[in-house]
Amino acid sequence: MRKIIFDTDPGIDDAYAIITAMKHPDIKVLGICTVAGNKGIEFTTTNAQKLIKLMNYDCQVYKGAKDSLLKVADDAGATHGIDGLGGVPLVYDKSSLSSISAVDYILNTVKENPNEIEIIAIGPVTNIALAIRKDKETMKKIKAIYTMGGGVYRGNITPVAEFNYWYDAQATKEMFELGVDVPIHMIGLDITHKSIVTNNDLEFMKMTGGELGQLLYDMILPYVEAYWKFSKYTGCVIHDLLCMIYAIDQTVCPKEAIYHSHLEVSTTGITIGQTVVDIVDSWKQPKNVYVPLKVDENKYKELFFKIVFGEEVAEMYRKYVLS
Amino acid sequence: MIILDVDPGIDDSLAIVLALKSKLDVIALTVSSGNIEVNQGSINAIKACEMAKKDIPVYKGATKPLFKEYVDSQDTHGSDGLSGMYYKVKKEAMDGAIDFILETIKANPYQVTIVAMGPLTNVALAIQKDLETMKQLKELVIMGGAAKIHGNCSPVAEYNFWVDPDAAKQVFEANLPNVTVAGLDVTYDILFSPNMREMVRQFGGELAEYVHNITQFYVDFHWAQERTLGCIINDPLLVAYMIDRSVLEAFDCHIDVETSGICIGESVVAFDIPEAYLPLYPYNAKMCMKVDKTKFFDIFFETIFPEHIEDYRLMKKRGYIL
Amino acid sequence: MRKIIIDTDPGTDDAIAIIAASKQNDFDILGITTVAGNKGIDITTSNALKLIQLCTLKCKVYQGAEKSLQDQSHLMGDGDDSHGSDGLGGIVKLDYNLKDLSDKHAVDFILETVKANPNEVELLVIGPVTNIALAIKKDFETMKKVKAIYSMGGGIHSGNMNPVCEFNYWFDGLSTKLMFDLGEFVDIHMVGLNVTKPSYFSANDFWFIRLEGGKLGRVIFDIQSAVMNTSGLKEEGIIGNIIHDLLTVMYMMDHSILKTIRTKVHVSTKEYIGQTIADISGNSLEKENAFVAIEVDIKKYKDSFIKLVFGEDVELLYQNHVKS
């Protein structure tokens, strides 16, 4: 069993990623650490608790940073709906919130399971940076970090910066300094925007996915409207889901297009939050990131349907949607 | 009326020759320190005029960037900026590029186009001195920046903007009318291949020899640095665009330039700006994102070597080039 | 203005076709006649009344045949919900006004109107053709003076009730045969499954219509979304839906959307009831009775529908951004 800790700010796309991990037979989600980002910390924490209840999963939520190290904004606004989960009514148990802080939880868990813990960081990475500041030696014993953020050739919150990293550029910089010791895989906008989940896909999920399919469909509608309005996509980009699927099966990205490179983060000026990735290795600096730049979008979506809804649905997806 | 603002430079020299051999009404060259410092650059500019058999004035401008420490590109262009050929020329350049630019515009409002193929120091200085006059430019066409592609001075920065980022920033902040930018997004495809070089050599004659000689260092550099066979010639693309607009396709955008930190010199380019943001980030330029490579080389060879049009077309037809 | 009567059993695809027809400037819709088919006559009639309100049509609804001449309705499954519980997908709540219902029978309305406008009236027949057959039985000579019939039904080597039969014609094979007998005197255009099936609207298309189509777009999405599952995925294996009747009306507006061939259509009234049999090789020596659609320009069809209903700007967005 792979041991996973989520560091997240749910968020619709976070919810997709978390549910997928919880559905995977070989993955144990040990805990969910929350951070402010898509919404304020109270919202993201309750949303994480709601997901645990929804999936009837055995783990707890660990509340993390309320502010980024370099505070630039409050949250991602209306993209994720008023409550951050598309307004879908969900309940939660108070008992699923631990009294341990996110940073301590991460450090304790890594200490107890050296070189076994994988972190799926799909929000701003403030908690990771704080944990590194507190105990870098322990953090070096993380098995791997899969992080959704950044981009090599594009941004979203600015022309060059992606939201998660822009939200806490300083923390991002500090996280990637760990990349020399711990493999960090960056799932950036270059490939998330090549993996559009179309409305055909979503309607298919609604038709074949039963109750959970209907719920995931209802949840994502604000996204669909936002992506049409701002990007003219007939569908949406579920960034964090791609990060999760890649963590599950790296072959969704062709091996030759995964670059092991040196990455720097801009922490000042108009480029704040931008990831500068030396793909061609002109700087000859130590390599601290794996960046996939191509993705097999059909394989990605098929895997999602297979993990969450089963082989039969995936088969139908191949037959009716992909062909 | 066109002023070429240059820092020759191998590809600048090719651009000058192309412009002067075309029907474009080039009235002067202004030079700044860029690929090579301004004095040598001016000599190289005069050499290019001589090769094109045109005697037009050459004015020296900025000797160094506004604030940033000056870094030339002798590593790419050779110690003299022209593959170490150290050409001797028959005349000297004049001083006063900035004043020349402003006076020419004043005398010919809305008629002067500047094609800026080096760092934007001269243009920025002219803006600093007299913004109102600069707003009476007909058009400003710039080689520089990179929107959605790797840089050549850092992963995100292109040389012309990187060498004087403050000048570039000031130029875009001035909000001049009709600014078009062609950066690495379109020039990366303009590869002057070994076959083309050999074809030019076979053409024979003084000009062919010159083109062949000055590109030698560039070819060696491209091979050593990035295992590219041939050399990318950025600047002539702008001149070709002046000759035939269909060579490039440009899109409205807001451009700003990073002036510090790890991303220094990066052009931050926003396309399709939502209406709500337009007051803050107005469209201040058009960025070229599509290029017709074949059309460019047609213009390039047929203008510079009109007596060899048939040879060129035959080589093209046989698939030796392009 | 073209004088048109719509004979229909709304029906989710009928609804979209009627919306499109109502937007066409040179269509003068004289009346809507109803027939049992997708649903029983009461439901199809009240749906027609709802569409009159939705499309602010000035004409009236004329209720027609309750039963087909060759009744097969007992063979339809009880739980047939391919058009939703109310025949319009079961989601949209639409109002209707009984003032829009005439007490004249559909057959009488058709005959009187043709008599009053000889060789001018075009019939858009997008349900089972029982009313047309009854009118022919009642007054063949008058029916010869219909200008043209555009009929959605049948197909060449294609079916949806069984491998060779399409619903409308299957529902009343005898009537269908009678209609095609009229084809020697009146131009009949048959738009069958062989062209409607490939020209389906995908979920992406419907989402576009929902996002850019305003209130009407939302209504169309809701009418279609419920049936995407039942008829789209389960019956056709597509993510989306075939709007058979819409193709018929779009073709009526612009003949270049479909390529047709003039040939003889035979209609089976035994065993495979309602099957259409036609030689489309172009070498048939039989006396022709119909124009049979054999090829469809799908892009033109969808583009022109979007343009007609939502305008040119929306069509441009559709062309630039939507991959079906």
PDB file of N, CA, C and O in Angstrom, chain B residues 36-97:
ATOM      1  N   ILE B  36      27.117  43.996 -29.940  1.00  0.00           N
ATOM      2  CA  ILE B  36      28.494  44.515 -29.869  1.00  0.00           C
ATOM      3  C   ILE B  36      28.391  45.990 -29.458  1.00  0.00           C
ATOM      4  O   ILE B  36      27.354  46.609 -29.666  1.00  0.00           O
ATOM      5  N   GLU B  37      29.451  46.531 -28.859  1.00  0.00           N
ATOM      6  CA  GLU B  37      29.322  47.920 -28.382  1.00  0.00           C
ATOM      7  C   GLU B  37      29.168  48.863 -29.578  1.00  0.00           C
ATOM      8  O   GLU B  37      29.536  48.540 -30.706  1.00  0.00           O
ATOM      9  N   VAL B  38      28.698  50.085 -29.300  1.00  0.00           N
ATOM     10  CA  VAL B  38      28.142  50.929 -30.352  1.00  0.00           C
ATOM     11  C   VAL B  38      29.163  51.343 -31.418  1.00  0.00           C
ATOM     12  O   VAL B  38      28.809  51.466 -32.596  1.00  0.00           O
ATOM     13  N   ASN B  39      30.435  51.531 -31.046  1.00  0.00           N
ATOM     14  CA  ASN B  39      31.399  51.992 -32.058  1.00  0.00           C
ATOM     15  C   ASN B  39      31.672  50.931 -33.109  1.00  0.00           C
ATOM     16  O   ASN B  39      31.616  51.192 -34.308  1.00  0.00           O
ATOM     17  N   GLN B  40      31.954  49.715 -32.646  1.00  0.00           N
ATOM     18  CA  GLN B  40      32.147  48.614 -33.588  1.00  0.00           C
ATOM     19  C   GLN B  40      30.852  48.330 -34.336  1.00  0.00           C
ATOM     20  O   GLN B  40      30.869  48.056 -35.536  1.00  0.00           O
ATOM     21  N   GLY B  41      29.723  48.413 -33.609  1.00  0.00           N
ATOM     22  CA  GLY B  41      28.420  48.181 -34.229  1.00  0.00           C
ATOM     23  C   GLY B  41      28.180  49.149 -35.378  1.00  0.00           C
ATOM     24  O   GLY B  41      27.631  48.778 -36.420  1.00  0.00           O
ATOM     25  N   SER B  42      28.614  50.397 -35.211  1.00  0.00           N
ATOM     26  CA  SER B  42      28.416  51.395 -36.267  1.00  0.00           C
ATOM     27  C   SER B  42      29.255  51.066 -37.487  1.00  0.00           C
ATOM     28  O   SER B  42      28.806  51.220 -38.621  1.00  0.00           O
ATOM     29  N   ILE B  43      30.483  50.613 -37.239  1.00  0.00           N
ATOM     30  CA  ILE B  43      31.332  50.193 -38.367  1.00  0.00           C
ATOM     31  C   ILE B  43      30.647  49.061 -39.132  1.00  0.00           C
ATOM     32  O   ILE B  43      30.551  49.086 -40.363  1.00  0.00           O
ATOM     33  N   ASN B  44      30.125  48.106 -38.355  1.00  0.00           N
ATOM     34  CA  ASN B  44      29.447  46.966 -38.991  1.00  0.00           C
ATOM     35  C   ASN B  44      28.219  47.422 -39.778  1.00  0.00           C
ATOM     36  O   ASN B  44      27.905  46.879 -40.840  1.00  0.00           O
ATOM     37  N   ALA B  45      27.527  48.426 -39.237  1.00  0.00           N
ATOM     38  CA  ALA B  45      26.335  48.937 -39.919  1.00  0.00           C
ATOM     39  C   ALA B  45      26.728  49.574 -41.251  1.00  0.00           C
ATOM     40  O   ALA B  45      26.069  49.362 -42.282  1.00  0.00           O
ATOM     41  N   ILE B  46      27.823  50.342 -41.215  1.00  0.00           N
ATOM     42  CA  ILE B  46      28.275  51.001 -42.453  1.00  0.00           C
ATOM     43  C   ILE B  46      28.705  49.948 -43.481  1.00  0.00           C
ATOM     44  O   ILE B  46      28.407  50.050 -44.665  1.00  0.00           O
ATOM     45  N   LYS B  47      29.351  48.899 -42.969  1.00  0.00           N
ATOM     46  CA  LYS B  47      29.760  47.814 -43.873  1.00  0.00           C
ATOM     47  C   LYS B  47      28.536  47.203 -44.582  1.00  0.00           C
ATOM     48  O   LYS B  47      28.571  46.961 -45.793  1.00  0.00           O
ATOM     49  N   ALA B  48      27.486  47.012 -43.812  1.00  0.00           N
ATOM     50  CA  ALA B  48      26.279  46.430 -44.411  1.00  0.00           C
ATOM     51  C   ALA B  48      25.732  47.347 -45.497  1.00  0.00           C
ATOM     52  O   ALA B  48      25.291  46.889 -46.557  1.00  0.00           O
ATOM     53  N   CYS B  49      25.756  48.670 -45.250  1.00  0.00           N
ATOM     54  CA  CYS B  49      25.289  49.629 -46.271  1.00  0.00           C
ATOM     55  C   CYS B  49      26.152  49.523 -47.522  1.00  0.00           C
ATOM     56  O   CYS B  49      25.652  49.538 -48.650  1.00  0.00           O
ATOM     57  N   GLU B  50      27.459  49.417 -47.300  1.00  0.00           N
ATOM     58  CA  GLU B  50      28.362  49.316 -48.449  1.00  0.00           C
ATOM     59  C   GLU B  50      28.062  48.059 -49.264  1.00  0.00           C
ATOM     60  O   GLU B  50      28.068  48.088 -50.489  1.00  0.00           O
ATOM     61  N   MET B  51      27.813  46.974 -48.548  1.00  0.00           N
ATOM     62  CA  MET B  51      27.521  45.733 -49.255  1.00  0.00           C
ATOM     63  C   MET B  51      26.232  45.833 -50.063  1.00  0.00           C
ATOM     64  O   MET B  51      26.088  45.209 -51.110  1.00  0.00           O
ATOM     65  N   ALA B  52      25.287  46.637 -49.546  1.00  0.00           N
ATOM     66  CA  ALA B  52      24.026  46.803 -50.271  1.00  0.00           C
ATOM     67  C   ALA B  52      24.132  47.929 -51.294  1.00  0.00           C
ATOM     68  O   ALA B  52      23.159  48.252 -51.973  1.00  0.00           O
ATOM     69  N   LYS B  53      25.313  48.551 -51.336  1.00  0.00           N
ATOM     70  CA  LYS B  53      25.571  49.652 -52.269  1.00  0.00           C
ATOM     71  C   LYS B  53      24.590  50.811 -52.067  1.00  0.00           C
ATOM     72  O   LYS B  53      24.046  51.361 -53.030  1.00  0.00           O
ATOM     73  N   LYS B  54      24.386  51.148 -50.811  1.00  0.00           N
ATOM     74  CA  LYS B  54      23.526  52.302 -50.486  1.00  0.00           C
ATOM     75  C   LYS B  54      24.296  53.164 -49.487  1.00  0.00           C
ATOM     76  O   LYS B  54      24.872  52.653 -48.523  1.00  0.00           O
ATOM     77  N   ASP B  55      24.293  54.455 -49.731  1.00  0.00           N
ATOM     78  CA  ASP B  55      24.957  55.351 -48.790  1.00  0.00           C
ATOM     79  C   ASP B  55      23.891  56.088 -47.988  1.00  0.00           C
ATOM     80  O   ASP B  55      23.316  57.061 -48.455  1.00  0.00           O
ATOM     81  N   ILE B  56      23.626  55.576 -46.808  1.00  0.00           N
ATOM     82  CA  ILE B  56      22.656  56.272 -45.965  1.00  0.00           C
ATOM     83  C   ILE B  56      23.281  56.573 -44.611  1.00  0.00           C
ATOM     84  O   ILE B  56      24.218  55.892 -44.191  1.00  0.00           O
ATOM     85  N   PRO B  57      22.788  57.632 -43.956  1.00  0.00           N
ATOM     86  CA  PRO B  57      23.433  58.048 -42.705  1.00  0.00           C
ATOM     87  C   PRO B  57      23.322  57.005 -41.604  1.00  0.00           C
ATOM     88  O   PRO B  57      22.302  56.311 -41.487  1.00  0.00           O
ATOM     89  N   VAL B  58      24.392  56.931 -40.797  1.00  0.00           N
ATOM     90  CA  VAL B  58      24.410  56.032 -39.643  1.00  0.00           C
ATOM     91  C   VAL B  58      24.691  56.872 -38.398  1.00  0.00           C
ATOM     92  O   VAL B  58      25.673  57.630 -38.369  1.00  0.00           O
ATOM     93  N   TYR B  59      23.793  56.755 -37.406  1.00  0.00           N
ATOM     94  CA  TYR B  59      23.949  57.557 -36.184  1.00  0.00           C
ATOM     95  C   TYR B  59      24.220  56.656 -34.990  1.00  0.00           C
ATOM     96  O   TYR B  59      23.546  55.648 -34.800  1.00  0.00           O
ATOM     97  N   LYS B  60      25.181  57.078 -34.183  1.00  0.00           N
ATOM     98  CA  LYS B  60      25.466  56.339 -32.960  1.00  0.00           C
ATOM     99  C   LYS B  60      24.535  56.796 -31.837  1.00  0.00           C
ATOM    100  O   LYS B  60      24.282  57.984 -31.669  1.00  0.00           O
ATOM    101  N   GLY B  61      24.062  55.847 -31.066  1.00  0.00           N
ATOM    102  CA  GLY B  61      23.208  56.173 -29.926  1.00  0.00           C
ATOM    103  C   GLY B  61      23.805  55.662 -28.633  1.00  0.00           C
ATOM    104  O   GLY B  61      25.011  55.829 -28.394  1.00  0.00           O
ATOM    105  N   ALA B  62      22.985  54.995 -27.845  1.00  0.00           N
ATOM    106  CA  ALA B  62      23.368  54.613 -26.487  1.00  0.00           C
ATOM    107  C   ALA B  62      24.600  53.716 -26.449  1.00  0.00           C
ATOM    108  O   ALA B  62      24.730  52.782 -27.248  1.00  0.00           O
ATOM    109  N   THR B  63      25.480  54.009 -25.513  1.00  0.00           N
ATOM    110  CA  THR B  63      26.682  53.194 -25.371  1.00  0.00           C
ATOM    111  C   THR B  63      26.479  52.042 -24.398  1.00  0.00           C
ATOM    112  O   THR B  63      27.235  51.081 -24.399  1.00  0.00           O
ATOM    113  N   LYS B  64      25.461  52.187 -23.537  1.00  0.00           N
ATOM    114  CA  LYS B  64      25.177  51.088 -22.597  1.00  0.00           C
ATOM    115  C   LYS B  64      23.715  51.136 -22.172  1.00  0.00           C
ATOM    116  O   LYS B  64      23.023  52.130 -22.402  1.00  0.00           O
ATOM    117  N   PRO B  65      23.250  50.079 -21.551  1.00  0.00           N
ATOM    118  CA  PRO B  65      21.846  50.040 -21.106  1.00  0.00           C
ATOM    119  C   PRO B  65      21.538  51.136 -20.089  1.00  0.00           C
ATOM    120  O   PRO B  65      22.456  51.724 -19.505  1.00  0.00           O
ATOM    121  N   LEU B  66      20.250  51.374 -19.845  1.00  0.00           N
ATOM    122  CA  LEU B  66      19.840  52.439 -18.925  1.00  0.00           C
ATOM    123  C   LEU B  66      20.429  52.245 -17.535  1.00  0.00           C
ATOM    124  O   LEU B  66      21.024  53.149 -16.969  1.00  0.00           O
ATOM    125  N   PHE B  67      20.213  51.069 -16.959  1.00  0.00           N
ATOM    126  CA  PHE B  67      20.690  50.830 -15.591  1.00  0.00           C
ATOM    127  C   PHE B  67      21.551  49.576 -15.485  1.00  0.00           C
ATOM    128  O   PHE B  67      22.550  49.554 -14.796  1.00  0.00           O
ATOM    129  N   LYS B  68      21.097  48.545 -16.160  1.00  0.00           N
ATOM    130  CA  LYS B  68      21.738  47.247 -15.993  1.00  0.00           C
ATOM    131  C   LYS B  68      23.156  47.288 -16.566  1.00  0.00           C
ATOM    132  O   LYS B  68      23.432  48.002 -17.525  1.00  0.00           O
ATOM    133  N   GLU B  69      24.017  46.489 -15.969  1.00  0.00           N
ATOM    134  CA  GLU B  69      25.376  46.403 -16.469  1.00  0.00           C
ATOM    135  C   GLU B  69      25.358  45.809 -17.883  1.00  0.00           C
ATOM    136  O   GLU B  69      24.633  44.850 -18.148  1.00  0.00           O
ATOM    137  N   TYR B  70      26.190  46.394 -18.760  1.00  0.00           N
ATOM    138  CA  TYR B  70      26.150  45.980 -20.166  1.00  0.00           C
ATOM    139  C   TYR B  70      26.819  44.619 -20.380  1.00  0.00           C
ATOM    140  O   TYR B  70      27.929  44.380 -19.920  1.00  0.00           O
ATOM    141  N   VAL B  71      26.120  43.744 -21.075  1.00  0.00           N
ATOM    142  CA  VAL B  71      26.691  42.445 -21.449  1.00  0.00           C
ATOM    143  C   VAL B  71      26.527  42.282 -22.959  1.00  0.00           C
ATOM    144  O   VAL B  71      25.406  42.263 -23.455  1.00  0.00           O
ATOM    145  N   ASP B  72      27.639  42.221 -23.688  1.00  0.00           N
ATOM    146  CA  ASP B  72      27.510  42.066 -25.146  1.00  0.00           C
ATOM    147  C   ASP B  72      27.307  40.590 -25.490  1.00  0.00           C
ATOM    148  O   ASP B  72      27.135  39.760 -24.599  1.00  0.00           O
ATOM    149  N   SER B  73      27.320  40.265 -26.767  1.00  0.00           N
ATOM    150  CA  SER B  73      27.178  38.847 -27.123  1.00  0.00           C
ATOM    151  C   SER B  73      28.267  38.424 -28.094  1.00  0.00           C
ATOM    152  O   SER B  73      28.001  37.855 -29.137  1.00  0.00           O
ATOM    153  N   GLN B  74      29.497  38.768 -27.713  1.00  0.00           N
ATOM    154  CA  GLN B  74      30.629  38.345 -28.541  1.00  0.00           C
ATOM    155  C   GLN B  74      30.707  36.827 -28.638  1.00  0.00           C
ATOM    156  O   GLN B  74      31.209  36.294 -29.613  1.00  0.00           O
ATOM    157  N   ASP B  75      30.180  36.150 -27.611  1.00  0.00           N
ATOM    158  CA  ASP B  75      30.208  34.685 -27.647  1.00  0.00           C
ATOM    159  C   ASP B  75      29.377  34.136 -28.794  1.00  0.00           C
ATOM    160  O   ASP B  75      29.659  33.088 -29.334  1.00  0.00           O
ATOM    161  N   THR B  76      28.350  34.869 -29.177  1.00  0.00           N
ATOM    162  CA  THR B  76      27.473  34.424 -30.262  1.00  0.00           C
ATOM    163  C   THR B  76      27.877  34.993 -31.618  1.00  0.00           C
ATOM    164  O   THR B  76      27.757  34.335 -32.637  1.00  0.00           O
ATOM    165  N   HIS B  77      28.309  36.246 -31.592  1.00  0.00           N
ATOM    166  CA  HIS B  77      28.502  36.960 -32.857  1.00  0.00           C
ATOM    167  C   HIS B  77      29.967  37.164 -33.229  1.00  0.00           C
ATOM    168  O   HIS B  77      30.266  37.726 -34.268  1.00  0.00           O
ATOM    169  N   GLY B  78      30.880  36.780 -32.345  1.00  0.00           N
ATOM    170  CA  GLY B  78      32.297  36.989 -32.621  1.00  0.00           C
ATOM    171  C   GLY B  78      32.790  38.281 -31.985  1.00  0.00           C
ATOM    172  O   GLY B  78      31.996  39.145 -31.611  1.00  0.00           O
ATOM    173  N   SER B  79      34.115  38.404 -31.894  1.00  0.00           N
ATOM    174  CA  SER B  79      34.706  39.502 -31.113  1.00  0.00           C
ATOM    175  C   SER B  79      34.383  40.869 -31.732  1.00  0.00           C
ATOM    176  O   SER B  79      34.369  41.881 -31.038  1.00  0.00           O
ATOM    177  N   ASP B  80      34.122  40.938 -33.027  1.00  0.00           N
ATOM    178  CA  ASP B  80      33.746  42.214 -33.653  1.00  0.00           C
ATOM    179  C   ASP B  80      32.254  42.257 -33.965  1.00  0.00           C
ATOM    180  O   ASP B  80      31.777  43.185 -34.609  1.00  0.00           O
ATOM    181  N   GLY B  81      31.539  41.242 -33.541  1.00  0.00           N
ATOM    182  CA  GLY B  81      30.096  41.180 -33.839  1.00  0.00           C
ATOM    183  C   GLY B  81      29.822  40.596 -35.206  1.00  0.00           C
ATOM    184  O   GLY B  81      28.667  40.379 -35.569  1.00  0.00           O
ATOM    185  N   LEU B  82      30.856  40.352 -35.989  1.00  0.00           N
ATOM    186  CA  LEU B  82      30.666  39.793 -37.339  1.00  0.00           C
ATOM    187  C   LEU B  82      31.657  38.649 -37.585  1.00  0.00           C
ATOM    188  O   LEU B  82      32.415  38.671 -38.557  1.00  0.00           O
ATOM    189  N   SER B  83      31.651  37.693 -36.687  1.00  0.00           N
ATOM    190  CA  SER B  83      32.470  36.493 -36.857  1.00  0.00           C
ATOM    191  C   SER B  83      33.959  36.800 -36.968  1.00  0.00           C
ATOM    192  O   SER B  83      34.713  36.042 -37.576  1.00  0.00           O
ATOM    193  N   GLY B  84      34.377  37.955 -36.416  1.00  0.00           N
ATOM    194  CA  GLY B  84      35.806  38.281 -36.408  1.00  0.00           C
ATOM    195  C   GLY B  84      36.358  38.722 -37.746  1.00  0.00           C
ATOM    196  O   GLY B  84      37.554  38.598 -38.003  1.00  0.00           O
ATOM    197  N   MET B  85      35.515  39.242 -38.611  1.00  0.00           N
ATOM    198  CA  MET B  85      35.984  39.656 -39.931  1.00  0.00           C
ATOM    199  C   MET B  85      36.696  41.021 -39.885  1.00  0.00           C
ATOM    200  O   MET B  85      37.488  41.360 -40.767  1.00  0.00           O
ATOM    201  N   TYR B  86      36.384  41.823 -38.881  1.00  0.00           N
ATOM    202  CA  TYR B  86      36.978  43.166 -38.725  1.00  0.00           C
ATOM    203  C   TYR B  86      37.055  43.932 -40.045  1.00  0.00           C
ATOM    204  O   TYR B  86      38.129  44.259 -40.550  1.00  0.00           O
ATOM    205  N   TYR B  87      35.891  44.202 -40.588  1.00  0.00           N
ATOM    206  CA  TYR B  87      35.849  44.917 -41.870  1.00  0.00           C
ATOM    207  C   TYR B  87      36.316  46.363 -41.709  1.00  0.00           C
ATOM    208  O   TYR B  87      36.089  47.000 -40.677  1.00  0.00           O
ATOM    209  N   LYS B  88      36.965  46.859 -42.742  1.00  0.00           N
ATOM    210  CA  LYS B  88      37.308  48.285 -42.812  1.00  0.00           C
ATOM    211  C   LYS B  88      36.218  48.974 -43.632  1.00  0.00           C
ATOM    212  O   LYS B  88      35.735  48.428 -44.628  1.00  0.00           O
ATOM    213  N   VAL B  89      35.840  50.185 -43.222  1.00  0.00           N
ATOM    214  CA  VAL B  89      34.797  50.886 -43.976  1.00  0.00           C
ATOM    215  C   VAL B  89      35.272  52.255 -44.400  1.00  0.00           C
ATOM    216  O   VAL B  89      36.252  52.778 -43.870  1.00  0.00           O
ATOM    217  N   LYS B  90      34.520  52.866 -45.346  1.00  0.00           N
ATOM    218  CA  LYS B  90      34.999  54.084 -45.990  1.00  0.00           C
ATOM    219  C   LYS B  90      34.565  55.350 -45.264  1.00  0.00           C
ATOM    220  O   LYS B  90      35.034  56.439 -45.567  1.00  0.00           O
ATOM    221  N   LYS B  91      33.586  55.245 -44.355  1.00  0.00           N
ATOM    222  CA  LYS B  91      33.159  56.485 -43.688  1.00  0.00           C
ATOM    223  C   LYS B  91      32.919  56.242 -42.208  1.00  0.00           C
ATOM    224  O   LYS B  91      33.037  55.109 -41.719  1.00  0.00           O
ATOM    225  N   GLU B  92      32.616  57.319 -41.496  1.00  0.00           N
ATOM    226  CA  GLU B  92      32.392  57.218 -40.065  1.00  0.00           C
ATOM    227  C   GLU B  92      30.940  57.507 -39.733  1.00  0.00           C
ATOM    228  O   GLU B  92      30.270  58.265 -40.444  1.00  0.00           O
ATOM    229  N   ALA B  93      30.509  56.935 -38.632  1.00  0.00           N
ATOM    230  CA  ALA B  93      29.144  57.221 -38.177  1.00  0.00           C
ATOM    231  C   ALA B  93      29.101  58.568 -37.467  1.00  0.00           C
ATOM    232  O   ALA B  93      30.116  59.043 -36.956  1.00  0.00           O
ATOM    233  N   MET B  94      27.889  59.165 -37.463  1.00  0.00           N
ATOM    234  CA  MET B  94      27.712  60.434 -36.756  1.00  0.00           C
ATOM    235  C   MET B  94      27.176  60.155 -35.351  1.00  0.00           C
ATOM    236  O   MET B  94      26.596  59.120 -35.095  1.00  0.00           O
ATOM    237  N   ASP B  95      27.334  61.154 -34.477  1.00  0.00           N
ATOM    238  CA  ASP B  95      26.720  61.054 -33.166  1.00  0.00           C
ATOM    239  C   ASP B  95      25.282  61.559 -33.257  1.00  0.00           C
ATOM    240  O   ASP B  95      24.885  62.170 -34.255  1.00  0.00           O
ATOM    241  N   GLY B  96      24.517  61.315 -32.173  1.00  0.00           N
ATOM    242  CA  GLY B  96      23.208  61.972 -32.075  1.00  0.00           C
ATOM    243  C   GLY B  96      22.030  61.172 -32.590  1.00  0.00           C
ATOM    244  O   GLY B  96      21.115  61.726 -33.188  1.00  0.00           O
ATOM    245  N   ALA B  97      22.037  59.876 -32.366  1.00  0.00           N
ATOM    246  CA  ALA B  97      20.930  59.031 -32.829  1.00  0.00           C
ATOM    247  C   ALA B  97      19.592  59.497 -32.255  1.00  0.00           C
ATOM    248  O   ALA B  97      18.575  59.572 -32.974  1.00  0.00           O
TER     249      ALA B  97
END
